[in-house]
PDB file of C-alpha atoms in Angstrom:
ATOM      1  CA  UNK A 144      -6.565   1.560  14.622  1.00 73.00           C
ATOM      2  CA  UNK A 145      -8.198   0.613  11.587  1.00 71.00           C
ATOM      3  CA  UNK A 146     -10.181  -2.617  12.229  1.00 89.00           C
ATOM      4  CA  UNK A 147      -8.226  -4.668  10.034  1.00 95.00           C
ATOM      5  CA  UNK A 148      -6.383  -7.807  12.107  1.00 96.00           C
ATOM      6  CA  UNK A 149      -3.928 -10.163  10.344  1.00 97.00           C
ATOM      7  CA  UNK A 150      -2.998 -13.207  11.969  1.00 96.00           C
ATOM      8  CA  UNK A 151      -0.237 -14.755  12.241  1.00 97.00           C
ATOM      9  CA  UNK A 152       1.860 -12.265  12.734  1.00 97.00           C
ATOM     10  CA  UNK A 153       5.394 -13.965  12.656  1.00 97.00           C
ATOM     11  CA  UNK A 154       5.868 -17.025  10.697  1.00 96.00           C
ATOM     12  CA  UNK A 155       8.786 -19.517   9.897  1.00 98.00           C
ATOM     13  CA  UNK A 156       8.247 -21.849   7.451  1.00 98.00           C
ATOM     14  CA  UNK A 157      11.203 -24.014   4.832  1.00 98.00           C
ATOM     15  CA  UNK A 158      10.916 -23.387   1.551  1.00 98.00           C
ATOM     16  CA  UNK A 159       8.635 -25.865  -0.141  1.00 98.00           C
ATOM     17  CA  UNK A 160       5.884 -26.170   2.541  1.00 98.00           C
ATOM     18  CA  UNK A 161       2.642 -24.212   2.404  1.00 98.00           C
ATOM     19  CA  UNK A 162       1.510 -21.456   4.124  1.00 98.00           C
ATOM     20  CA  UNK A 163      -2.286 -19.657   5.280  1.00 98.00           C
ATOM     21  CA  UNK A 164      -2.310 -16.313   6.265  1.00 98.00           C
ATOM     22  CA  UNK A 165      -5.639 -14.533   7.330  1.00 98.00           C
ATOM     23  CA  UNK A 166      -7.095 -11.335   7.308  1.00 97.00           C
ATOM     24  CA  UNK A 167     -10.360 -10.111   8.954  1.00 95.00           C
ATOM     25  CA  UNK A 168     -11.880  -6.876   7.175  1.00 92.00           C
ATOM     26  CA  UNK A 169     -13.172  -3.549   8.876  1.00 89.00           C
ATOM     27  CA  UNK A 170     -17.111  -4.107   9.659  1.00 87.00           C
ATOM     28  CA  UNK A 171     -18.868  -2.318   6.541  1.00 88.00           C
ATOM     29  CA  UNK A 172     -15.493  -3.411   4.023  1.00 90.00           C
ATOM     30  CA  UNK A 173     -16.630  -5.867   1.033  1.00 90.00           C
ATOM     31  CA  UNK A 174     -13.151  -5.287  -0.923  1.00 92.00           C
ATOM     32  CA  UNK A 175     -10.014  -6.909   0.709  1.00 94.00           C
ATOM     33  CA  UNK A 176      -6.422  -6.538  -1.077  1.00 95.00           C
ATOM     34  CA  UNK A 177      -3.063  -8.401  -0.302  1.00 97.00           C
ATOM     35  CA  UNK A 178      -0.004  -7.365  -0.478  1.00 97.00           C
ATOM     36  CA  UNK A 179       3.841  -8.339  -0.613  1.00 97.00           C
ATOM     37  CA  UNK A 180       6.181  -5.835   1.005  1.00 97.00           C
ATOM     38  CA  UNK A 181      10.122  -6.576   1.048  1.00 95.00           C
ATOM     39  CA  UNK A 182      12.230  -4.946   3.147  1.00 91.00           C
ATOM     40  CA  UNK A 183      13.074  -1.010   1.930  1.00 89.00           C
ATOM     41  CA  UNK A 184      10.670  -1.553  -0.842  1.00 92.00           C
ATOM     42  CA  UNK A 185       6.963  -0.418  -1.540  1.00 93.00           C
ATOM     43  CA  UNK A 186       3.767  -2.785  -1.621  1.00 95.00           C
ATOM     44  CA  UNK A 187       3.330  -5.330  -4.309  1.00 95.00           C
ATOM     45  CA  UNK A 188      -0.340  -5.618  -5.293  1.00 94.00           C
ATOM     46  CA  UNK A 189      -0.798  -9.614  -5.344  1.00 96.00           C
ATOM     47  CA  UNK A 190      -4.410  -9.737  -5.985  1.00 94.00           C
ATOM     48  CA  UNK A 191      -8.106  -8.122  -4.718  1.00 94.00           C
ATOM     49  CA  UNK A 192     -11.172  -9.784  -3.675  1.00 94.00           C
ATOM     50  CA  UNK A 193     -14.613  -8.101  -4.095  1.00 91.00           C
ATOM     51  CA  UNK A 194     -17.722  -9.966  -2.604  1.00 89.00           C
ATOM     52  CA  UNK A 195     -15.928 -13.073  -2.826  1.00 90.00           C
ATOM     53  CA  UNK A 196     -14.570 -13.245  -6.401  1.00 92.00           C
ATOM     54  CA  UNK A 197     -10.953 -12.750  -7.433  1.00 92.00           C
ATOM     55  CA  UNK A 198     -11.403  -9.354  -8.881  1.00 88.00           C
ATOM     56  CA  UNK A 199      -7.883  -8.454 -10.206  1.00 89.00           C
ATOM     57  CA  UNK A 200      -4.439  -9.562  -9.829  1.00 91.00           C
ATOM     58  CA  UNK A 201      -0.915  -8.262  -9.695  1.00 91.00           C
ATOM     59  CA  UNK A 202       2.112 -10.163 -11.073  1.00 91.00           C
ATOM     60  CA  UNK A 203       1.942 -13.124  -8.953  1.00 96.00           C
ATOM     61  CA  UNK A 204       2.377 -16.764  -9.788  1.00 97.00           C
ATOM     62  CA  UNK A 205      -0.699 -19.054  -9.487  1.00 97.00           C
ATOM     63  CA  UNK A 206       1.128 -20.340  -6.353  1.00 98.00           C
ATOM     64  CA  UNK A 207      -0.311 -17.500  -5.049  1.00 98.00           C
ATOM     65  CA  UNK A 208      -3.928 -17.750  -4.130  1.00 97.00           C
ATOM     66  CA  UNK A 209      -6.658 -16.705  -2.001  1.00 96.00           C
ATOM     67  CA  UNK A 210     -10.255 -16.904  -0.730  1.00 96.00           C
ATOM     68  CA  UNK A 211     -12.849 -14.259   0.396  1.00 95.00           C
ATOM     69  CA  UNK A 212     -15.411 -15.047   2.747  1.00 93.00           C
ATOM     70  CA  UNK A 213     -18.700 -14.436   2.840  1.00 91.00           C
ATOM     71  CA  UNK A 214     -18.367 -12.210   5.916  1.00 88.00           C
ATOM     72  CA  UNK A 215     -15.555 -10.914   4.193  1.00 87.00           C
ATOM     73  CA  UNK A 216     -12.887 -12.137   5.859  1.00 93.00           C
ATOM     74  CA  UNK A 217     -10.199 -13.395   3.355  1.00 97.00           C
ATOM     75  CA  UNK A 218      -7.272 -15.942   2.969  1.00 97.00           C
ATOM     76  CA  UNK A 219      -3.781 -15.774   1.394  1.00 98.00           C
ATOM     77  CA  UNK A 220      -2.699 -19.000   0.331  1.00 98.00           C
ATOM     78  CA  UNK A 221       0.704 -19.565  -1.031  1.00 98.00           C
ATOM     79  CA  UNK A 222       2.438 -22.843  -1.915  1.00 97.00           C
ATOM     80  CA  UNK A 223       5.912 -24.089  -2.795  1.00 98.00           C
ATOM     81  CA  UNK A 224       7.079 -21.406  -0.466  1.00 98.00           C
ATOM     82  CA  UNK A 225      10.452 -19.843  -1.927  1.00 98.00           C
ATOM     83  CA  UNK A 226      12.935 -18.017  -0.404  1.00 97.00           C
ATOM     84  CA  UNK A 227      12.466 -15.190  -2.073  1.00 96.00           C
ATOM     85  CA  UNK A 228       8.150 -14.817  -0.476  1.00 98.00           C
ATOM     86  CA  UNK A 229       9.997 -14.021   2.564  1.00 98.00           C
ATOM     87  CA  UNK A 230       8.251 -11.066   3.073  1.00 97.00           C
ATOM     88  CA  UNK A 231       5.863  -8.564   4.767  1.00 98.00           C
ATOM     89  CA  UNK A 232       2.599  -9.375   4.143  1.00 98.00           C
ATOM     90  CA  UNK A 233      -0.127  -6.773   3.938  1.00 98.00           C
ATOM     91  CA  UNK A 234      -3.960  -7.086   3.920  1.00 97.00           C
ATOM     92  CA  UNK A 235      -6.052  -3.794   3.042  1.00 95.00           C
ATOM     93  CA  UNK A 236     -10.102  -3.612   2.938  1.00 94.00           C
ATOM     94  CA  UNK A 237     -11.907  -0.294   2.062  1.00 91.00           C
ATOM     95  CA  UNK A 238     -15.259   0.091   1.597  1.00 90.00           C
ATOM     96  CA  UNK A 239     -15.338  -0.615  -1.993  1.00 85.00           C
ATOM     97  CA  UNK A 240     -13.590  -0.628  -5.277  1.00 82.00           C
ATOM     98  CA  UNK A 241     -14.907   2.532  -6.979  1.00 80.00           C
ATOM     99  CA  UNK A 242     -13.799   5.955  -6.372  1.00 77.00           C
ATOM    100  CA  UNK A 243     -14.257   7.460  -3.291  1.00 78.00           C
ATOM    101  CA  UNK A 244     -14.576   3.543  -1.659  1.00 85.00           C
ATOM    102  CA  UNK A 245     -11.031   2.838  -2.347  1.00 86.00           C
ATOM    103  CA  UNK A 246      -9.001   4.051   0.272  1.00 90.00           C
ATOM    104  CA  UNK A 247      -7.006   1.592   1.912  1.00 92.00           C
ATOM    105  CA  UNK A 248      -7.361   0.461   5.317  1.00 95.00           C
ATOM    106  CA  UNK A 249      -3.899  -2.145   6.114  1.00 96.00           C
ATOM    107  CA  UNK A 250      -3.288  -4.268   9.064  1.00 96.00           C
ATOM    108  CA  UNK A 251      -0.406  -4.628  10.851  1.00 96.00           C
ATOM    109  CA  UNK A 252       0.715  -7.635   8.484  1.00 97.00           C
ATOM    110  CA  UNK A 253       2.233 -10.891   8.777  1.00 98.00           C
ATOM    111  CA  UNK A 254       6.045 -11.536   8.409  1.00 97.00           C
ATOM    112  CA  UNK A 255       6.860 -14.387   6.553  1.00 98.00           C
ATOM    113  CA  UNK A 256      10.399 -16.321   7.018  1.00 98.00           C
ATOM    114  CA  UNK A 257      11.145 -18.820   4.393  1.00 98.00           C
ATOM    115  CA  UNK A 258      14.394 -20.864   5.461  1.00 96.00           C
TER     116      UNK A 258
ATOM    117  CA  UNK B 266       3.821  -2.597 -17.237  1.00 60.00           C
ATOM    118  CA  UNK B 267       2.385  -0.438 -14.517  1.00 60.00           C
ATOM    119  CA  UNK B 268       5.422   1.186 -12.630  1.00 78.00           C
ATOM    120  CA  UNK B 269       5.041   3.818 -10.076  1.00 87.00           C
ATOM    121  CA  UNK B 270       8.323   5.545  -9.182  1.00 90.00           C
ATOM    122  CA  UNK B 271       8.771   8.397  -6.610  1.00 94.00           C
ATOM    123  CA  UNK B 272      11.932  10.389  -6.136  1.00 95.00           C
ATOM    124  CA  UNK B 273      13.717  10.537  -4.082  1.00 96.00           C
ATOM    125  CA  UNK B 274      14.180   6.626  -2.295  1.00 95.00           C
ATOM    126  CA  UNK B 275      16.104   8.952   1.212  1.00 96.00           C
ATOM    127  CA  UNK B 276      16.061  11.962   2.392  1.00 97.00           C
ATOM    128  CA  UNK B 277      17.686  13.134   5.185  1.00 97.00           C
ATOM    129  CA  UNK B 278      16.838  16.662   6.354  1.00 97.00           C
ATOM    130  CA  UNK B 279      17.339  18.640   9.625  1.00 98.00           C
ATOM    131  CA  UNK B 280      14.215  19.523  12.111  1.00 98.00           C
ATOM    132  CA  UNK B 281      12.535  22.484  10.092  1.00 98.00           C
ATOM    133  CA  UNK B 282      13.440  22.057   6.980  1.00 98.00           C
ATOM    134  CA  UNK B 283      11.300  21.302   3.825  1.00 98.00           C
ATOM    135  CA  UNK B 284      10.736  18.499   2.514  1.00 97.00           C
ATOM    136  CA  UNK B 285       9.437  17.192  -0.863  1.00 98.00           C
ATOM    137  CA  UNK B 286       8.476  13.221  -3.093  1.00 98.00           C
ATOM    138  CA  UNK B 287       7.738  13.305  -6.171  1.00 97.00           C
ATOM    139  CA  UNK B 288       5.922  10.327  -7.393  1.00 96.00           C
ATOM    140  CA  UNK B 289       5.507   9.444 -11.096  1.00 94.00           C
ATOM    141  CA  UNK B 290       3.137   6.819 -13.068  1.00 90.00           C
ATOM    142  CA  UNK B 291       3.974   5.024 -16.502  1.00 87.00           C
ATOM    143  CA  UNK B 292       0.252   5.446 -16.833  1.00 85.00           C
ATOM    144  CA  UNK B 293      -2.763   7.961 -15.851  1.00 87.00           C
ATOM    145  CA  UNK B 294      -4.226   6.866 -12.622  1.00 85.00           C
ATOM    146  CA  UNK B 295      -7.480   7.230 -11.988  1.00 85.00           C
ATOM    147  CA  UNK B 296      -7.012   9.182  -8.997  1.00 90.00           C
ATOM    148  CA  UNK B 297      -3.766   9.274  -6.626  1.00 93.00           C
ATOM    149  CA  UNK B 298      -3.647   8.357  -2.980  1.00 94.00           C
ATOM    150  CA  UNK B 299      -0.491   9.142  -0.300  1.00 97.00           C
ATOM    151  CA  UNK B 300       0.350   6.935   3.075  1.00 97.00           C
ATOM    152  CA  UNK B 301       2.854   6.922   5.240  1.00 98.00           C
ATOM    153  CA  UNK B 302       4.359   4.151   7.022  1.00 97.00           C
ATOM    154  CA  UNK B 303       6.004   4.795  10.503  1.00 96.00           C
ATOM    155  CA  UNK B 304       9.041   1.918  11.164  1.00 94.00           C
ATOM    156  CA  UNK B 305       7.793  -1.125  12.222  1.00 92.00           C
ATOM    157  CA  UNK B 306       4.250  -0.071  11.292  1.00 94.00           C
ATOM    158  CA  UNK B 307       1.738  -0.308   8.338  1.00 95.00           C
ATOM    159  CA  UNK B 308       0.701   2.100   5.516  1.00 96.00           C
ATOM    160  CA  UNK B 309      -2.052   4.462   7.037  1.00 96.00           C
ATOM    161  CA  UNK B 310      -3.826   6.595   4.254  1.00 96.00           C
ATOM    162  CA  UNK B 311      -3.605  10.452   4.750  1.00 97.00           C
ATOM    163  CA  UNK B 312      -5.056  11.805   1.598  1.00 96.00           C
ATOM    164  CA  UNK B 313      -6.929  11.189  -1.986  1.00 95.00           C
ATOM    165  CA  UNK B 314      -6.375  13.582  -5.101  1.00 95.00           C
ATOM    166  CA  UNK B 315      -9.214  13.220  -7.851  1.00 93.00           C
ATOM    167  CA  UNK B 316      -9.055  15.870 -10.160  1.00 94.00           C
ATOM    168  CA  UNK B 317      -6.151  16.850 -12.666  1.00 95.00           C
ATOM    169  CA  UNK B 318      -4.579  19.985 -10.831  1.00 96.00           C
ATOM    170  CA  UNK B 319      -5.792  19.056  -7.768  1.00 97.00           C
ATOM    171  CA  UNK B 320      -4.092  20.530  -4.644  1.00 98.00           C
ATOM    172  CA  UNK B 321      -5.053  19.398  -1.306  1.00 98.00           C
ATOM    173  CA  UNK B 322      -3.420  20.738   2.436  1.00 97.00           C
ATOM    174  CA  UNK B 323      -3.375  19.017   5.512  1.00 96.00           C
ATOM    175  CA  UNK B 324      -1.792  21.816   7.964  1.00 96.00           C
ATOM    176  CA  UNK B 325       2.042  21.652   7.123  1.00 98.00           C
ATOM    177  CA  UNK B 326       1.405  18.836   3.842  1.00 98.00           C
ATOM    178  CA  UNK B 327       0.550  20.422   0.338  1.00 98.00           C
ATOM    179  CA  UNK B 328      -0.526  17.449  -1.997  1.00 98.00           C
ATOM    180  CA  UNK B 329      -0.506  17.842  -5.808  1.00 98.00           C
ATOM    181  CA  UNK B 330      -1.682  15.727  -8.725  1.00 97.00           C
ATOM    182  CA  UNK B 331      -0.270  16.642 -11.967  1.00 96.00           C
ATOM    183  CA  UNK B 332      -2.628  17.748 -14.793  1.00 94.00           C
ATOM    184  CA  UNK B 333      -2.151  14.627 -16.772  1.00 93.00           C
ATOM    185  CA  UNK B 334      -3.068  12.636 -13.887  1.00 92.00           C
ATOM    186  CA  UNK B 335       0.161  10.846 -14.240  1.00 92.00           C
ATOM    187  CA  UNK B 336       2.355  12.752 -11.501  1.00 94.00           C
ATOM    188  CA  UNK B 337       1.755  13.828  -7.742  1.00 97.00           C
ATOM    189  CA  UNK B 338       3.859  15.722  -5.314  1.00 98.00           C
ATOM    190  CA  UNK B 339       4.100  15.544  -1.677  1.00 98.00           C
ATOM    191  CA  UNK B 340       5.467  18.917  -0.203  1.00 98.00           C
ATOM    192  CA  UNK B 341       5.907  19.256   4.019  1.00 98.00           C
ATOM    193  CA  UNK B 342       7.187  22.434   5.036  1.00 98.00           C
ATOM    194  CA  UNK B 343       8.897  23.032   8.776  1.00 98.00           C
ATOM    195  CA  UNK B 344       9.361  19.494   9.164  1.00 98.00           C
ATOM    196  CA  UNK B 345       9.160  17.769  12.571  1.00 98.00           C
ATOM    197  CA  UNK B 346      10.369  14.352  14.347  1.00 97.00           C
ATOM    198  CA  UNK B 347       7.170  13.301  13.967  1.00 97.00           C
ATOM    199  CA  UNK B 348       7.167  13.304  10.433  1.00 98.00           C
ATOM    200  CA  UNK B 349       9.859  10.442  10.211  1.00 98.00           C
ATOM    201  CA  UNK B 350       8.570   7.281   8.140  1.00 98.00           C
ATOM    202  CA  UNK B 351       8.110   5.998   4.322  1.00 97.00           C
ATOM    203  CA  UNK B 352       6.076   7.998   2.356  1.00 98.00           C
ATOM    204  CA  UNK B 353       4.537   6.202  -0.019  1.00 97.00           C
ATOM    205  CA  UNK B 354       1.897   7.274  -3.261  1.00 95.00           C
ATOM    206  CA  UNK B 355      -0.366   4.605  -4.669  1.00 92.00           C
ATOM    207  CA  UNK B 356      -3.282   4.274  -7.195  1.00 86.00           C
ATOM    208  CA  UNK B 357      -5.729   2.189  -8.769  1.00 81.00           C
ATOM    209  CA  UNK B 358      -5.904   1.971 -12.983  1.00 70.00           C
ATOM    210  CA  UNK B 359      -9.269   2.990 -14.331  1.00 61.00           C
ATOM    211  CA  UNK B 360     -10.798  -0.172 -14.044  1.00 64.00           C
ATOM    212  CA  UNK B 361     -10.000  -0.222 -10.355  1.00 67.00           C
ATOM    213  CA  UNK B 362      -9.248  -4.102 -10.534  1.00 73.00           C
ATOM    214  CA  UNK B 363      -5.070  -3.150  -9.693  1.00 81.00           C
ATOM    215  CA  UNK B 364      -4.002  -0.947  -6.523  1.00 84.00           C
ATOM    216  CA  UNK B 365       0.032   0.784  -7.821  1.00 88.00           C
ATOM    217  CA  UNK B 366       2.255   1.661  -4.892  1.00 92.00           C
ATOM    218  CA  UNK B 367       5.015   3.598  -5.383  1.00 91.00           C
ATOM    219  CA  UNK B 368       8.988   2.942  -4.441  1.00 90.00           C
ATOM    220  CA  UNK B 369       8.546   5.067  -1.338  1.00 95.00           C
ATOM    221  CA  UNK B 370      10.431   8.333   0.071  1.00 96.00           C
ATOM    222  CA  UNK B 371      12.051   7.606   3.364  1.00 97.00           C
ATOM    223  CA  UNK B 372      12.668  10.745   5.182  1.00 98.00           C
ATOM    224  CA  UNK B 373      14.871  10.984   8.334  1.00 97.00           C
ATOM    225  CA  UNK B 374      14.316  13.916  10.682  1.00 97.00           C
ATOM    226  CA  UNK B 375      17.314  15.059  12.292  1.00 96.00           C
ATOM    227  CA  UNK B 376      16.347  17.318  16.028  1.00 94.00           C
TER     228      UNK B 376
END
């Protein structure tokens, strides 16, 4: 196991509404990553958080947002849900964002189901 | 932009064969990492390549990273049921502010 937990970790929600998914980071991590993974397809890097601050994004819209906590727990927030975010979503923390702290430790993810 | 492709997206191969995923960046990575992801399951890491040339084993895995940094290979020889699942590569850019994941390998293990 790697100490990261994701809750939910189903979810049904219509397209339009707004959902929160959560992510609590292995004890020591200060770097937490989210990913989008579609069926039969790799991870989409959405954005990273280090220490709190936003500290690099993939190609997501704005509707796409998060939060980092100060025990570094984090938040993926996305809004005007789409059929097309239905989804695996995947949080990762490692121990850092330099080399050698980088590794990526995933939970077991949330699916999404936008109807 | 940044695209990470690995060849190829199946393979299907019987109980001792060889296996092998190539995995190719648009752009030099700073240093290459490889997971695998059992179905059902979640990426777990099983190696990091630094160095241009690198080679790395793990008992029946040989990892490679290409000399211009831009290329890795993931070689298993014998292969087993238990090696069944999406292989994936992944890296960050040099600034370390994006994480690349590959399109995946999927192998199939046939007893």
């Amino acid at each position: 196991e790697t100490g990261v937990t994701q809750s939910p970790t189903h979810l049904i929600k219509t397209r339009g509404q707004q959902v929160t998914l959560r992510c609590s980071s292995q004890s020591g991590h200060n770097t937490v990553s989210w990913y989008q993974q579609a069926l039969g397809q790799g991870p989409q890097f959405i954005f990273q958080y280090y220490r709190e601050e936003e500290n690099g994004r993939g190609n997501f819209p704005p509707r796409f947002s998060g939060l980092q906590f100060p025990n570094y727990s984090s938040e993926l927030n996305v809004n005007a849900l789409e059929l097309d975010d239905s989804a695996l979503y995947l949080c990762a923390s490692s121990l850092g964002r330099g080399l050698g702290e980088n590794i990526q430790y995933f939970g077991a993810g949330t699916r999404l189901s936008v109807l | 932009g940044q695209q990470v492709m690995q060849i190829p997206q199946y393979q299907h191969v019987q109980e001792g064969e060889d296996f092998t995923t190539y995995c190719n960046s648009s752009t030099t990575l700073s240093n290459i990492q490889w997971y695998k992801q059992r179905p059902g399951g979640h990426p777990v890491f099983l190696i990091q390549l630094v160095k241009s040339g690198e080679v790395k084993k793990q008992k029946r895995l040989t990892f490679q990273f290409g000399e211009a940094k831009k290329n890795s290979s993931l070689h298993i020889t014998a292969t087993q049921t238990t090696d069944v699942g999406t292989y994936f590569c992944a890296g960050p850019l040099y600034n370390f502010n994006k994480f690349y994941f590959g399109s995946g390998t999927k192998l199939n293990v046939k007893p």
